[in-house]
Amino acid sequence: MSVKTMETQEVIELLEKVAGFDRPAGNDRVKTIIHRVMHDVFQIIEDLDITPEEFWSAVYYINELGKNGEAALLAPGLGMDKYLDIRMDAEDEQAGLAGGTPRTIEGPLYVAGAPMSEGFARLDDGTDTGAEVMLLKGVVTDENNRPLANAIVDVWHADSKGAYSYFDPSQSEYNLRRRIKTDAEGRYLAQSIIPSGYGCPPEGSTQALLTQLGRHGQRPAHIHFFISAPGHKHLTTQINLAGDKYTYDDFAFATRDELVVEARPVTHSAQGERHGVTGPVTEVEFNIQLVSTDRQDRQAMHQRQRVMA
Ligand code: DHB
Ligand code: FE
């Protein structure tokens, strides 16, 4: 069966009524968006000859997705977060604000309000005793490589099982989440543990759809960052550790070549010892370059629903 009804007066009028075009009340922006979304959904049903069975399975899939709280997990898996990044990169290019360390997706697992430290912070609570000790370090500079003192490096990552505090209630409050203010030389230093990669809940709605696509739901070991400094563009980014099976096969499409960082085991770190970190550690170095701007809207991060915000 392949019928064409999209061009009929009946469907055109139906879409206008669906979007509330015939009523003065409501929000014009929402009306415009919903009209377009529903037009395109109808068009997909027509073009792909979607059966009622397929349609209703999609409806109940969305119900399950919401019940599992996974809509913001599915979005990166379907490339939507990456697509928004591609658009923001293009907008930066157009506004003359390109350059510096590249952005990549925030993901759904940030928690606002992590404790603030000056120069150095220990991120882990010491309970993950099997984990490899990590020394994460770097310098924040402007585009002329001048160090930026008092920049805020807000860092968060998973534990050795790939789980994030807050979302994993067995972890202590703000475990593996800290804000570090850079010192006079623009440096930040963190003691933590090497994270493991993250996997979508295996029985969840996101994995169920990915399986239908023949895809996995894995991310490589990675560390998230928000970096901000007055007079500079806010940066949301991550590093992916080199050598992970998924470094270049991230289900969330967050990998960028400039953001792949080597983890280097050393027997001794002078910098670490100054903060009581003795013995072998694995060093991860991530230097960050921010782009200067007067625009307040670019100095702030975009709004979205965030835990504890
Ligand atoms: C997802 C998980 C992450 O840790 C992340 O950084 C990005 C996305 C997710 O589950 O979709
Ligand atoms: Fe993550």
PDB file of N, CA and C in Angstrom, residues 104 149 233 245 298:
ATOM      1  N   THR A 104      33.087  19.832  23.117  1.00  0.00           N
ATOM      2  CA  THR A 104      32.319  18.631  22.805  1.00  0.00           C
ATOM      3  C   THR A 104      31.216  18.479  23.834  1.00  0.00           C
ATOM      4  N   ALA A 149      44.767  33.251  35.258  1.00  0.00           N
ATOM      5  CA  ALA A 149      44.581  32.964  36.686  1.00  0.00           C
ATOM      6  C   ALA A 149      43.099  33.049  37.011  1.00  0.00           C
ATOM      7  N   LYS A 233      35.061  33.059  26.210  1.00  0.00           N
ATOM      8  CA  LYS A 233      33.950  32.191  25.827  1.00  0.00           C
ATOM      9  C   LYS A 233      33.919  30.956  26.743  1.00  0.00           C
ATOM     10  N   LYS A 245      39.280   0.847  23.965  1.00  0.00           N
ATOM     11  CA  LYS A 245      38.645   0.183  22.808  1.00  0.00           C
ATOM     12  C   LYS A 245      37.671   1.125  22.083  1.00  0.00           C
ATOM     13  N   ARG A 298      28.071  34.590  25.365  1.00  0.00           N
ATOM     14  CA  ARG A 298      29.037  33.512  25.075  1.00  0.00           C
ATOM     15  C   ARG A 298      29.915  33.173  26.281  1.00  0.00           C
TER      16      ARG A 298
END
